[in-house]
Amino acid sequence: MRAGPSQEDIRRHNLGALLRHVHLGGPISRAELTSKMGLNRSTIMALTSDLTAAGLVREELPRETGRAGRPSLVVRPESARVYVFAFDVSPDRLAVARVGLGGVILDRREAVRDRGAFELDELTGALSAFARQMRRKTRDDTVCVGAAAAVSGGVRKADGVVRFGPNLRAEEVPFGEELGRRLGLGLPVSVGNDANLAALAEHSRGVGAAVRDLIYLHGDVGIGGGIIAGGHLLGGHDGYGGEVGHMVVNPGGRACGCGSHGCLEAEVGERALLESAGRVQAGVQAAVQTGIHTGAQTGVQTGRPDGQQGRDAVRAVVEAADRGDIVAQEALSRVGDWLGLGVANLVNIFNPEMVIFGGMLREIYLGSAAQVRSQLTLHAMAPQRERLRLRTSSLGDAATLVGAAELAFAHVLSDPLEVLARANA
Ligand SMILES: [Zn+2]
């Protein structure tokens, strides 16, 4: 006969569940926790006392209740005290944030990256230097409980090795292990695909909060995606799932960085748009330098400074189309048709409640929504599309960092007291 869960298992589960409510939903009264978790008041009190003693939450009297009687204490996350490091490595940019419990971005650094080779030493060196700078500015009583990175590429779930990342020019890179060693915090660094993590972020804190079935499409140099089905991210057997950018929409079409032809990424990505708009010459690769420009380390800067590539170049096409530039309008229309066809395929297969366009695809979608909708009407089946909502990312450029932070917090939420005891040791 199998034994049921022990008292200790139940307590650990409840501690994690309570902390998750506070982490994702923000300050909440004990009374609300009692009803949301279906536990009695004395159990909630015992759980919040344990989390308070561990320094993960604090309890306060509410400011104004407007009701007679003893007010229920409000439980808040200790956002300034308990934090994780979140990293983001994309073809054009490196970003690091210190994110407090509750999802608060406490501090953030960025650097422009040139599209050169993936130099592991240089990259992890720059990222860990940013983290050290931020750590020096923290108070003595703060505690780092995790670290995770979002990477534009396919990541092996088991060990954080970046197996392929054509736009980063990375292949078989032990990124998580090396970043963990460089950080020297005694913490493992979890690694995930950037679009997968941005999907999780939008699902937990963004426009897709409370939506159980959604597809998030992320445009950077390439196109990535994250599929949330029944509230869970579809990672596939080894964690490489959701590569919607390499769904073939145009057999025999444009060459793709993955080695195939006519992938969604090849027809919709930055290069396709800029070439169609006559902004870069077809087939000619812009000269790339290797290096990280840490001079521009704070503030938000995206794309190459010369405006030939990256977000700024894409924005320029959308703005030109808005002003009536025919070539830009035709380029956007062409890209919008392919995007709509890709979305129609996904809608037929997954029947999502919402499709979210993020990263560079936010601008592309806003500039080509009519084409996307008409392709959906042509190719998506009526029952799947009739209640579908198309939205743009609400977390914007922070989506990948917020997603990485959620990955880093995941083990804290599964066993809060154990993780905190280890972090304080
Ligand atoms: Zn491809």
Short mmCIF file of C-alpha atoms and ligand atoms in Angstrom, two decimals:
data_model
loop_
_atom_site.label_atom_id
_atom_site.label_comp_id
_atom_site.label_asym_id
_atom_site.label_seq_id
_atom_site.Cartn_x
_atom_site.Cartn_y
_atom_site.Cartn_z
CA MET A 1 0.00 0.00 0.00
CA ARG A 2 1.31 3.45 -0.86
CA ALA A 3 1.50 5.94 1.96
CA GLY A 4 -0.21 9.28 1.40
CA PRO A 5 1.65 12.59 1.67
CA SER A 6 3.12 13.29 5.10
CA GLN A 7 2.16 16.29 7.25
CA GLU A 8 5.48 17.82 6.26
CA ASP A 9 4.73 17.35 2.52
CA ILE A 10 1.36 19.03 2.96
CA ARG A 11 2.87 21.92 4.89
CA ARG A 12 5.58 22.44 2.24
CA HIS A 13 2.97 22.37 -0.51
CA ASN A 14 0.77 24.89 1.32
CA LEU A 15 3.69 27.22 2.04
CA GLY A 16 4.56 27.25 -1.65
CA ALA A 17 0.95 27.78 -2.71
CA LEU A 18 0.50 30.69 -0.29
CA LEU A 19 3.75 32.31 -1.38
CA ARG A 20 2.68 31.91 -5.02
CA HIS A 21 -0.53 33.86 -4.30
CA VAL A 22 1.48 36.69 -2.75
CA HIS A 23 4.19 36.58 -5.42
CA LEU A 24 1.83 36.68 -8.41
CA GLY A 25 -1.17 38.54 -7.00
CA GLY A 26 0.53 41.06 -4.71
CA PRO A 27 -0.59 42.04 -1.20
CA ILE A 28 -3.55 39.99 -0.02
CA SER A 29 -5.40 39.74 3.29
CA ARG A 30 -5.37 36.61 5.44
CA ALA A 31 -9.14 36.47 5.01
CA GLU A 32 -8.83 36.37 1.21
CA LEU A 33 -6.11 33.71 1.45
CA THR A 34 -8.41 31.64 3.65
CA SER A 35 -11.13 31.64 1.01
CA LYS A 36 -8.83 31.32 -2.05
CA MET A 37 -6.85 28.41 -0.63
CA GLY A 38 -9.79 26.66 1.04
CA LEU A 39 -7.91 26.33 4.32
CA ASN A 40 -9.02 27.36 7.80
CA ARG A 41 -7.90 30.55 9.50
CA SER A 42 -5.55 28.93 11.97
CA THR A 43 -3.74 27.05 9.17
CA ILE A 44 -3.33 30.28 7.18
CA MET A 45 -2.01 32.01 10.30
CA ALA A 46 0.54 29.24 10.90
CA LEU A 47 1.70 29.37 7.27
CA THR A 48 2.05 33.15 7.16
CA SER A 49 3.92 33.05 10.49
CA ASP A 50 6.42 30.59 9.05
CA LEU A 51 6.93 32.67 5.89
CA THR A 52 7.25 35.85 7.97
CA ALA A 53 9.84 34.25 10.25
CA ALA A 54 11.80 33.20 7.16
CA GLY A 55 11.74 36.79 5.89
CA LEU A 56 9.78 36.01 2.72
CA VAL A 57 6.65 38.00 3.57
CA ARG A 58 5.56 40.56 6.12
CA GLU A 59 2.16 41.19 7.64
CA GLU A 60 0.66 44.62 8.14
CA LEU A 61 -2.58 46.16 9.24
CA PRO A 62 -4.54 47.41 6.21
CA ARG A 63 -4.71 51.20 5.92
CA GLU A 64 -8.49 51.61 5.80
CA THR A 65 -11.01 48.83 5.94
CA GLY A 66 -14.20 50.86 6.26
CA ARG A 67 -15.61 47.94 8.21
CA ALA A 68 -16.23 47.43 11.89
CA GLY A 69 -14.36 44.74 13.81
CA ARG A 70 -10.80 43.52 13.78
CA PRO A 71 -9.28 43.93 10.27
CA SER A 72 -7.59 40.99 8.58
CA LEU A 73 -3.80 41.39 8.30
CA VAL A 74 -2.43 41.96 4.80
CA VAL A 75 0.40 39.69 3.64
CA ARG A 76 3.02 41.35 1.40
CA PRO A 77 6.05 39.91 -0.39
CA GLU A 78 9.44 41.05 0.94
CA SER A 79 10.31 42.39 -2.51
CA ALA A 80 13.25 44.54 -1.45
CA ARG A 81 14.82 41.75 0.58
CA VAL A 82 14.40 38.53 -1.43
CA TYR A 83 15.45 38.67 -5.06
CA VAL A 84 16.77 36.77 -8.08
CA PHE A 85 19.00 37.70 -10.98
CA ALA A 86 17.42 37.55 -14.43
CA PHE A 87 19.55 37.63 -17.59
CA ASP A 88 18.58 38.10 -21.21
CA VAL A 89 20.87 37.30 -24.15
CA SER A 90 19.51 38.32 -27.54
CA PRO A 91 21.36 38.99 -30.80
CA ASP A 92 21.44 42.78 -30.24
CA ARG A 93 21.33 43.19 -26.52
CA LEU A 94 22.42 41.88 -23.14
CA ALA A 95 20.25 42.70 -20.16
CA VAL A 96 20.45 41.91 -16.47
CA ALA A 97 17.86 42.69 -13.81
CA ARG A 98 17.62 42.21 -10.09
CA VAL A 99 14.01 41.19 -9.56
CA GLY A 100 12.38 41.11 -6.14
CA LEU A 101 9.84 38.58 -4.88
CA GLY A 102 6.52 39.76 -6.29
CA GLY A 103 8.10 40.39 -9.70
CA VAL A 104 9.41 43.89 -8.95
CA ILE A 105 12.34 44.98 -11.12
CA LEU A 106 14.64 46.55 -8.52
CA ASP A 107 17.60 47.33 -10.75
CA ARG A 108 18.49 46.80 -14.40
CA ARG A 109 21.49 47.11 -16.72
CA GLU A 110 21.77 46.77 -20.48
CA ALA A 111 24.47 46.67 -23.10
CA VAL A 112 24.30 46.76 -26.88
CA ARG A 113 25.73 43.62 -28.45
CA ASP A 114 27.01 43.33 -32.00
CA ARG A 115 25.92 40.35 -34.02
CA GLY A 116 29.27 38.65 -33.94
CA ALA A 117 30.27 35.18 -32.81
CA PHE A 118 29.02 33.88 -29.48
CA GLU A 119 32.04 34.44 -27.22
CA LEU A 120 31.15 32.57 -24.05
CA ASP A 121 33.87 34.13 -21.87
CA GLU A 122 33.15 37.67 -22.98
CA LEU A 123 29.38 37.30 -22.62
CA THR A 124 29.33 35.63 -19.23
CA GLY A 125 32.04 38.05 -18.07
CA ALA A 126 29.89 41.08 -19.00
CA LEU A 127 26.72 39.61 -17.47
CA SER A 128 28.38 38.64 -14.20
CA ALA A 129 30.09 42.06 -13.95
CA PHE A 130 26.65 43.72 -14.18
CA ALA A 131 25.32 41.38 -11.48
CA ARG A 132 28.26 42.20 -9.20
CA GLN A 133 27.69 45.95 -9.66
CA MET A 134 24.06 45.52 -8.68
CA ARG A 135 24.92 43.31 -5.73
CA ARG A 136 27.31 45.90 -4.33
CA LYS A 137 24.42 48.35 -4.15
CA THR A 138 22.16 46.06 -2.07
CA ARG A 139 21.58 46.27 1.67
CA ASP A 140 23.21 43.71 3.98
CA ASP A 141 19.96 41.94 4.81
CA THR A 142 19.06 41.12 1.18
CA VAL A 143 19.25 37.56 -0.08
CA CYS A 144 19.64 36.24 -3.62
CA VAL A 145 17.61 33.04 -4.00
CA GLY A 146 18.07 32.19 -7.66
CA ALA A 147 19.28 33.08 -11.13
CA ALA A 148 18.01 32.31 -14.61
CA ALA A 149 18.70 33.39 -18.16
CA ALA A 150 16.58 33.84 -21.27
CA VAL A 151 18.50 32.96 -24.42
CA SER A 152 17.51 33.35 -28.04
CA GLY A 153 17.98 29.69 -28.98
CA GLY A 154 17.09 26.09 -28.24
CA VAL A 155 18.04 25.11 -24.71
CA ARG A 156 18.38 21.55 -23.38
CA LYS A 157 16.12 21.41 -20.32
CA ALA A 158 18.35 19.00 -18.43
CA ASP A 159 21.53 21.10 -18.19
CA GLY A 160 20.98 24.56 -19.71
CA VAL A 161 23.20 23.87 -22.72
CA VAL A 162 22.30 26.14 -25.67
CA ARG A 163 22.06 23.51 -28.40
CA PHE A 164 21.33 25.84 -31.30
CA GLY A 165 20.93 29.58 -31.66
CA PRO A 166 21.52 30.57 -35.29
CA ASN A 167 20.79 34.25 -34.61
CA LEU A 168 23.21 34.27 -31.66
CA ARG A 169 25.66 32.15 -33.62
CA ALA A 170 25.70 29.74 -30.69
CA GLU A 171 25.91 25.97 -30.86
CA GLU A 172 26.36 23.46 -28.03
CA VAL A 173 27.32 26.15 -25.52
CA PRO A 174 27.33 25.22 -21.77
CA PHE A 175 25.93 28.64 -20.99
CA GLY A 176 24.16 28.06 -17.67
CA GLU A 177 27.10 26.23 -16.14
CA GLU A 178 29.61 28.90 -17.16
CA LEU A 179 27.44 31.82 -16.04
CA GLY A 180 26.86 30.09 -12.70
CA ARG A 181 30.62 29.66 -12.25
CA ARG A 182 31.30 33.30 -13.15
CA LEU A 183 28.61 34.61 -10.82
CA GLY A 184 30.12 32.72 -7.90
CA LEU A 185 26.90 32.85 -5.87
CA GLY A 186 26.83 29.12 -5.24
CA LEU A 187 23.55 29.02 -7.17
CA PRO A 188 22.77 27.11 -10.36
CA VAL A 189 21.64 29.27 -13.30
CA SER A 190 18.53 27.94 -15.03
CA VAL A 191 18.36 28.67 -18.75
CA GLY A 192 15.32 28.86 -21.00
CA ASN A 193 14.35 29.90 -24.50
CA ASP A 194 13.55 33.63 -24.55
CA ALA A 195 10.18 33.32 -26.30
CA ASN A 196 9.10 30.45 -24.00
CA LEU A 197 9.97 32.57 -20.97
CA ALA A 198 8.27 35.68 -22.37
CA ALA A 199 5.15 33.52 -22.90
CA LEU A 200 5.30 32.47 -19.24
CA ALA A 201 5.72 36.11 -18.22
CA GLU A 202 2.69 37.28 -20.20
CA HIS A 203 0.75 34.32 -18.83
CA SER A 204 1.63 35.03 -15.20
CA ARG A 205 1.80 38.84 -15.11
CA GLY A 206 0.92 40.31 -18.50
CA VAL A 207 -1.92 40.58 -20.97
CA GLY A 208 -2.43 36.79 -20.81
CA ALA A 209 -2.84 36.56 -17.02
CA ALA A 210 -5.74 34.20 -16.26
CA VAL A 211 -5.74 32.95 -19.89
CA ARG A 212 -5.11 29.20 -19.79
CA ASP A 213 -4.58 28.65 -23.53
CA LEU A 214 -2.43 31.17 -25.33
CA ILE A 215 0.27 31.45 -27.94
CA TYR A 216 2.93 34.10 -27.61
CA LEU A 217 4.95 35.01 -30.70
CA HIS A 218 8.23 36.82 -30.17
CA GLY A 219 10.01 38.76 -32.87
CA ASP A 220 13.66 39.59 -32.54
CA VAL A 221 16.07 38.96 -35.38
CA GLY A 222 14.16 35.71 -35.73
CA ILE A 223 10.73 34.56 -34.61
CA GLY A 224 10.24 32.49 -31.48
CA GLY A 225 7.17 31.28 -29.69
CA GLY A 226 5.75 29.90 -26.52
CA ILE A 227 2.61 27.79 -26.31
CA ILE A 228 0.65 27.70 -23.05
CA ALA A 229 -1.91 24.89 -23.11
CA GLY A 230 -4.21 24.27 -20.15
CA GLY A 231 -2.07 26.65 -18.08
CA HIS A 232 1.21 24.86 -18.82
CA LEU A 233 4.05 25.72 -21.16
CA LEU A 234 4.50 23.07 -23.85
CA GLY A 235 8.20 22.31 -23.73
CA GLY A 236 8.20 18.98 -25.52
CA HIS A 237 10.30 15.93 -24.62
CA ASP A 238 13.65 17.72 -24.27
CA GLY A 239 12.52 21.33 -23.92
CA TYR A 240 12.87 22.44 -27.55
CA GLY A 241 9.15 22.71 -28.25
CA GLY A 242 7.39 25.86 -29.41
CA GLU A 243 9.80 26.75 -32.22
CA VAL A 244 6.99 28.24 -34.26
CA GLY A 245 9.49 30.39 -36.17
CA HIS A 246 10.60 27.27 -38.00
CA MET A 247 7.13 26.20 -39.06
CA VAL A 248 7.29 26.08 -42.85
CA VAL A 249 4.73 28.44 -44.39
CA ASN A 250 6.27 28.81 -47.85
CA PRO A 251 7.99 25.66 -49.15
CA GLY A 252 10.76 26.73 -51.49
CA GLY A 253 10.69 30.24 -50.01
CA ARG A 254 13.46 32.28 -48.48
CA ALA A 255 16.46 30.53 -46.91
CA CYS A 256 16.31 30.31 -43.12
CA GLY A 257 19.15 30.38 -40.59
CA CYS A 258 18.14 26.87 -39.47
CA GLY A 259 19.09 25.43 -42.88
CA SER A 260 15.51 25.03 -44.17
CA HIS A 261 13.52 27.25 -46.54
CA GLY A 262 10.29 29.23 -46.16
CA CYS A 263 10.12 29.06 -42.36
CA LEU A 264 7.89 31.66 -40.70
CA GLU A 265 11.07 33.33 -39.44
CA ALA A 266 12.52 33.52 -42.95
CA GLU A 267 9.34 35.13 -44.34
CA VAL A 268 8.43 37.38 -41.41
CA GLY A 269 11.67 38.07 -39.53
CA GLU A 270 13.58 41.30 -39.49
CA ARG A 271 15.64 40.49 -42.57
CA ALA A 272 12.60 39.66 -44.72
CA LEU A 273 10.92 42.93 -43.80
CA LEU A 274 14.00 45.10 -44.31
CA GLU A 275 14.84 43.47 -47.66
CA SER A 276 11.27 43.79 -48.93
CA ALA A 277 11.27 47.43 -47.89
CA GLY A 278 14.53 48.00 -49.77
CA ARG A 279 16.32 48.93 -46.54
CA VAL A 280 19.02 46.31 -46.91
CA GLN A 281 20.26 44.66 -50.06
CA ALA A 282 19.00 41.10 -50.50
CA GLY A 283 21.64 38.46 -49.88
CA VAL A 284 24.23 40.87 -48.55
CA GLN A 285 25.06 40.36 -44.92
CA ALA A 286 25.75 43.61 -43.12
CA ALA A 287 29.28 43.76 -41.76
CA VAL A 288 29.36 42.58 -38.17
CA GLN A 289 31.84 43.36 -35.50
CA THR A 290 32.27 41.30 -32.38
CA GLY A 291 31.93 43.07 -29.13
CA ILE A 292 29.79 44.29 -26.31
CA HIS A 293 29.31 48.02 -25.95
CA THR A 294 29.11 48.40 -22.21
CA GLY A 295 29.32 52.15 -22.61
CA ALA A 296 25.59 52.15 -23.20
CA GLN A 297 24.85 50.08 -20.16
CA THR A 298 21.86 51.77 -18.63
CA GLY A 299 18.57 52.83 -20.07
CA VAL A 300 16.81 51.08 -22.88
CA GLN A 301 18.67 50.94 -26.12
CA THR A 302 17.79 48.48 -28.81
CA GLY A 303 19.16 47.73 -32.19
CA ARG A 304 22.39 48.74 -33.77
CA PRO A 305 23.40 52.34 -33.43
CA ASP A 306 23.64 52.71 -37.23
CA GLY A 307 19.92 51.99 -37.66
CA GLN A 308 20.58 49.41 -40.42
CA GLN A 309 19.27 46.50 -38.39
CA GLY A 310 17.35 45.80 -35.23
CA ARG A 311 14.23 47.23 -33.64
CA ASP A 312 14.88 50.80 -34.76
CA ALA A 313 15.14 49.75 -38.41
CA VAL A 314 11.90 47.75 -38.14
CA ARG A 315 10.15 50.67 -36.45
CA ALA A 316 11.33 52.95 -39.26
CA VAL A 317 9.59 50.74 -41.86
CA VAL A 318 6.32 50.72 -39.88
CA GLU A 319 6.49 54.50 -39.47
CA ALA A 320 7.23 55.00 -43.17
CA ALA A 321 4.20 52.84 -44.02
CA ASP A 322 2.09 54.98 -41.68
CA ARG A 323 3.24 58.08 -43.54
CA GLY A 324 2.11 56.57 -46.83
CA ASP A 325 5.39 55.16 -48.18
CA ILE A 326 4.19 52.61 -50.79
CA VAL A 327 7.29 50.37 -50.67
CA ALA A 328 7.12 50.15 -46.87
CA GLN A 329 3.37 49.43 -47.03
CA GLU A 330 3.88 46.62 -49.54
CA ALA A 331 6.69 45.12 -47.45
CA LEU A 332 4.52 45.14 -44.32
CA SER A 333 1.58 43.74 -46.23
CA ARG A 334 3.69 40.86 -47.58
CA VAL A 335 5.09 40.07 -44.14
CA GLY A 336 1.62 40.40 -42.58
CA ASP A 337 0.24 37.80 -45.01
CA TRP A 338 2.88 35.25 -43.99
CA LEU A 339 2.40 36.08 -40.32
CA GLY A 340 -1.36 35.61 -40.65
CA LEU A 341 -0.88 32.28 -42.39
CA GLY A 342 1.42 31.08 -39.60
CA VAL A 343 -1.03 32.20 -36.92
CA ALA A 344 -3.90 30.47 -38.77
CA ASN A 345 -2.02 27.16 -38.67
CA LEU A 346 -1.34 27.56 -34.95
CA VAL A 347 -4.94 28.52 -34.24
CA ASN A 348 -6.22 25.44 -36.07
CA ILE A 349 -3.94 23.15 -34.11
CA PHE A 350 -4.06 24.65 -30.61
CA ASN A 351 -7.35 26.58 -30.45
CA PRO A 352 -5.87 29.30 -28.21
CA GLU A 353 -8.01 31.88 -26.48
CA MET A 354 -5.40 34.55 -27.19
CA VAL A 355 -2.44 35.14 -29.51
CA ILE A 356 0.06 37.69 -28.23
CA PHE A 357 2.56 39.53 -30.43
CA GLY A 358 5.71 40.60 -28.61
CA GLY A 359 9.18 41.95 -29.26
CA MET A 360 9.56 43.32 -32.78
CA LEU A 361 6.37 41.49 -33.84
CA ARG A 362 4.39 43.99 -31.79
CA GLU A 363 5.20 46.73 -34.29
CA ILE A 364 4.87 44.41 -37.30
CA TYR A 365 1.48 43.19 -36.16
CA LEU A 366 0.21 46.72 -35.47
CA GLY A 367 1.34 47.70 -38.97
CA SER A 368 -0.24 44.68 -40.67
CA ALA A 369 -3.24 43.68 -38.53
CA ALA A 370 -5.59 43.79 -41.54
CA GLN A 371 -3.49 41.19 -43.43
CA VAL A 372 -3.18 38.99 -40.35
CA ARG A 373 -6.94 39.05 -39.83
CA SER A 374 -7.75 38.36 -43.46
CA GLN A 375 -5.39 35.35 -43.53
CA LEU A 376 -7.06 34.07 -40.38
CA THR A 377 -10.46 34.40 -42.03
CA LEU A 378 -9.16 32.52 -45.09
CA HIS A 379 -7.27 29.72 -43.35
CA ALA A 380 -8.37 29.32 -39.73
CA MET A 381 -11.43 27.21 -39.05
CA ALA A 382 -14.45 29.15 -37.80
CA PRO A 383 -14.92 27.40 -34.43
CA GLN A 384 -11.25 28.01 -33.55
CA ARG A 385 -11.19 31.65 -34.53
CA GLU A 386 -14.58 32.97 -33.52
CA ARG A 387 -13.60 33.68 -29.89
CA LEU A 388 -9.89 34.27 -30.57
CA ARG A 389 -8.37 37.49 -29.24
CA LEU A 390 -5.28 39.02 -30.87
CA ARG A 391 -3.23 41.17 -28.49
CA THR A 392 0.16 42.84 -28.17
CA SER A 393 2.52 42.17 -25.28
CA SER A 394 1.84 44.27 -22.20
CA LEU A 395 5.26 43.68 -20.66
CA GLY A 396 7.08 44.92 -23.76
CA ASP A 397 10.87 44.71 -23.71
CA ALA A 398 10.81 43.44 -20.13
CA ALA A 399 8.89 40.25 -21.00
CA THR A 400 11.97 38.04 -21.42
CA LEU A 401 13.59 39.31 -18.20
CA VAL A 402 10.36 38.93 -16.25
CA GLY A 403 10.05 35.38 -17.62
CA ALA A 404 13.62 34.55 -16.62
CA ALA A 405 12.88 35.86 -13.13
CA GLU A 406 9.82 33.58 -12.91
CA LEU A 407 12.02 30.63 -13.88
CA ALA A 408 14.48 31.61 -11.13
CA PHE A 409 11.69 31.92 -8.54
CA ALA A 410 10.12 28.58 -9.48
CA HIS A 411 12.12 26.50 -7.00
CA VAL A 412 11.53 29.05 -4.22
CA LEU A 413 7.80 28.66 -4.73
CA SER A 414 8.03 24.88 -4.67
CA ASP A 415 9.90 24.76 -1.34
CA PRO A 416 10.21 28.24 0.20
CA LEU A 417 11.77 27.49 3.58
CA GLU A 418 14.35 25.03 2.29
CA VAL A 419 15.55 27.39 -0.47
CA LEU A 420 15.76 30.33 1.90
CA ALA A 421 17.65 28.31 4.52
CA ARG A 422 20.18 27.31 1.82
CA ALA A 423 20.50 30.89 0.54
CA ASN A 424 21.15 32.18 4.05
CA ALA A 425 23.63 29.43 4.90
ZN ZN B 1 14.00 27.88 -40.04
#
